[in-house]
Amino acid sequence: MNQKGDEVLETALRRGFIWPSFEIYGGAAGFYDYGPLGSALKNNIIAEWRRVFVVEEGCLEIDTPTVVPFEVLKASGHVDHFLDAMVECTRCKGAFKAVDLLKEQAGVDMEGKSVKEMSKAIRERGVRCPDCGGELGEVFEFNAMFKTAVGPGSKRQAFLRPETAQGIFVDFRRLYRHGRGKLPLGVVQIGRGYRNEISPRQGMIRLREFTMAEAEVFFDPKNPVHPGFERVASERLRLWLAKDQSAGSEQITEVTAADAVRQKLVCNQLMAYYLALTVQLLRRLGIPESAVRFREQLPGQRAHYSVETWDAEVHTQRYGWIEIAGFAYRTDYDLSRHMQHSGEDLTAFIEERKEKVVCHVVEPSFGIDRIFYCVLEHSLATEGKRKILKLKPYIAPIQAGVFPLVTKDGLPERARQIERELRTAGLRVEYDESGSIGRRYARADEVGVPFCVTVDHQTLEDNTVTIRDRDTAKQVRVSIENLAEVLKRLIEGTLSIESLGGQES
Ligand SMILES: [Zn+2]
């Protein structure tokens, strides 16, 4: 923990971005509420994701249940493999994630190691219960899915979904037909996923219920290409290769997406395409490429369905590097398993070769809550005494504040009118008349309002208002007639306050 991270969470809590869930009952670890500003910001982040994957990429979006029958997750391997290594204190019965304790107390990364190896390491390195100092028992595996049942008194076992992906795989036949048999076929789903974490202690980073945005890209295994690859070919990727990690090196290999494919650093062109797209998406959300790297997972770390996985990691001051997205090459694992278990034909037909194939899948999967945290941390700036949340205007929860300079002489009434007009024009605005104008600007800066509209005495004479720009504090006078249009263009970034003649006030 450190000052910057504390400041981010303190601001987020105080200003209604996030709140601990079930707070009046003492709270529950691993759950967070999004407050009014947080919900809006999260929705706007999702809208950007959707703009990329659905609007620009043309992926099909579906929405499937979060409750999933046992058979589906048995077939997908989650019943047998979605496991966390857990250890209990023999004295206080506290439960812990073995990997976390080993990292914290012994400084070793045992992710992907067997429970035997972890038990041995705990004994040898004298790892104890962090709560009472008691002795720890043997490490064992715990299935991290939330269990439930479908129907009253029913024996039909089910789980809350650990990923949205399975809802896509089981619908493959309909999706393939809907997409008229074209490959690659991208299908996305955005929604809640669940992981019954043993002891989440990292705030927003380790949640038991979270929002995922996943894409399953189905392709002909003999033709793993993306028709739009040229668009991202020169995008630079910062790769932390498995061989460097194994050698204990933090060396980053920086290559273009095209070179990553040419030098076979990534498994195929589709994988490189989605890594590059992610750099672009994060940049648009305000996270610079210098704070992004792609970590190739070591063989023992990969999920049971993947033969190559890259994690997109973003650097944060509070938590160090955190994984915000995973890119798994799932091969034909899921479709083949569902074919075996359901007895249905989930193949595709390759016209050119007159051949039936089981599609392979590359899966970009994003953790929206973690991206939300990274966006907040990377946006919060301190300039002298000013605290400014420099959110990109198009994702800001409030796009413009509307302030009467004083609360008399008809200014509040005129400002209310303008607020109404801007709302009607589709802008997310907020009216504020409490406190001095300086305090109102400061409050707006802190929650990332990019533009403030101030109504003053001159407004009553000539129908103009000032627009103040959050990041430069420059102001410009514009006619109310053009106000909504000007604000929209400022928010999109097709107009700048300087080009309007904005000046320091
Ligand atoms: Zn204990």
mmCIF file with all atom_site columns, C-alpha atoms and ligand atoms in Angstrom, residues 88-94 96 128-136, ligand 1:
data_model
loop_
_atom_site.group_PDB
_atom_site.id
_atom_site.type_symbol
_atom_site.label_atom_id
_atom_site.label_alt_id
_atom_site.label_comp_id
_atom_site.label_asym_id
_atom_site.label_entity_id
_atom_site.label_seq_id
_atom_site.pdbx_PDB_ins_code
_atom_site.Cartn_x
_atom_site.Cartn_y
_atom_site.Cartn_z
_atom_site.occupancy
_atom_site.B_iso_or_equiv
_atom_site.pdbx_formal_charge
_atom_site.auth_seq_id
_atom_site.auth_comp_id
_atom_site.auth_asym_id
_atom_site.auth_atom_id
_atom_site.pdbx_PDB_model_num
ATOM   1  C  CA . GLU A 1 88  ? -6.486 -24.038 7.124  1.00 0.00 ? 88  GLU A CA 1
ATOM   2  C  CA . CYS A 1 89  ? -5.090 -22.966 10.457 1.00 0.00 ? 89  CYS A CA 1
ATOM   3  C  CA . THR A 1 90  ? -5.127 -25.869 12.912 1.00 0.00 ? 90  THR A CA 1
ATOM   4  C  CA . ARG A 1 91  ? -5.751 -23.494 15.803 1.00 0.00 ? 91  ARG A CA 1
ATOM   5  C  CA . CYS A 1 92  ? -8.221 -20.756 14.687 1.00 0.00 ? 92  CYS A CA 1
ATOM   6  C  CA . LYS A 1 93  ? -9.631 -22.618 11.647 1.00 0.00 ? 93  LYS A CA 1
ATOM   7  C  CA . GLY A 1 94  ? -8.980 -19.596 9.417  1.00 0.00 ? 94  GLY A CA 1
ATOM   8  C  CA . PHE A 1 96  ? -6.251 -19.086 3.325  1.00 0.00 ? 96  PHE A CA 1
ATOM   9  C  CA . ARG A 1 128 ? 2.201  -19.704 9.830  1.00 0.00 ? 128 ARG A CA 1
ATOM   10 C  CA . CYS A 1 129 ? -1.392 -18.498 10.188 1.00 0.00 ? 129 CYS A CA 1
ATOM   11 C  CA . PRO A 1 130 ? -1.339 -14.751 9.523  1.00 0.00 ? 130 PRO A CA 1
ATOM   12 C  CA . ASP A 1 131 ? -4.187 -14.205 12.010 1.00 0.00 ? 131 ASP A CA 1
ATOM   13 C  CA . CYS A 1 132 ? -3.097 -16.145 15.112 1.00 0.00 ? 132 CYS A CA 1
ATOM   14 C  CA . GLY A 1 133 ? 0.368  -17.466 14.317 1.00 0.00 ? 133 GLY A CA 1
ATOM   15 C  CA . GLY A 1 134 ? -0.931 -21.036 14.591 1.00 0.00 ? 134 GLY A CA 1
ATOM   16 C  CA . GLU A 1 135 ? 0.325  -24.014 12.672 1.00 0.00 ? 135 GLU A CA 1
ATOM   17 C  CA . LEU A 1 136 ? -1.137 -24.642 9.215  1.00 0.00 ? 136 LEU A CA 1
HETATM 18 ZN ZN . ZN  B 2 .   ? -4.979 -19.155 13.013 1.00 0.00 ? 1   ZN  B ZN 1
#
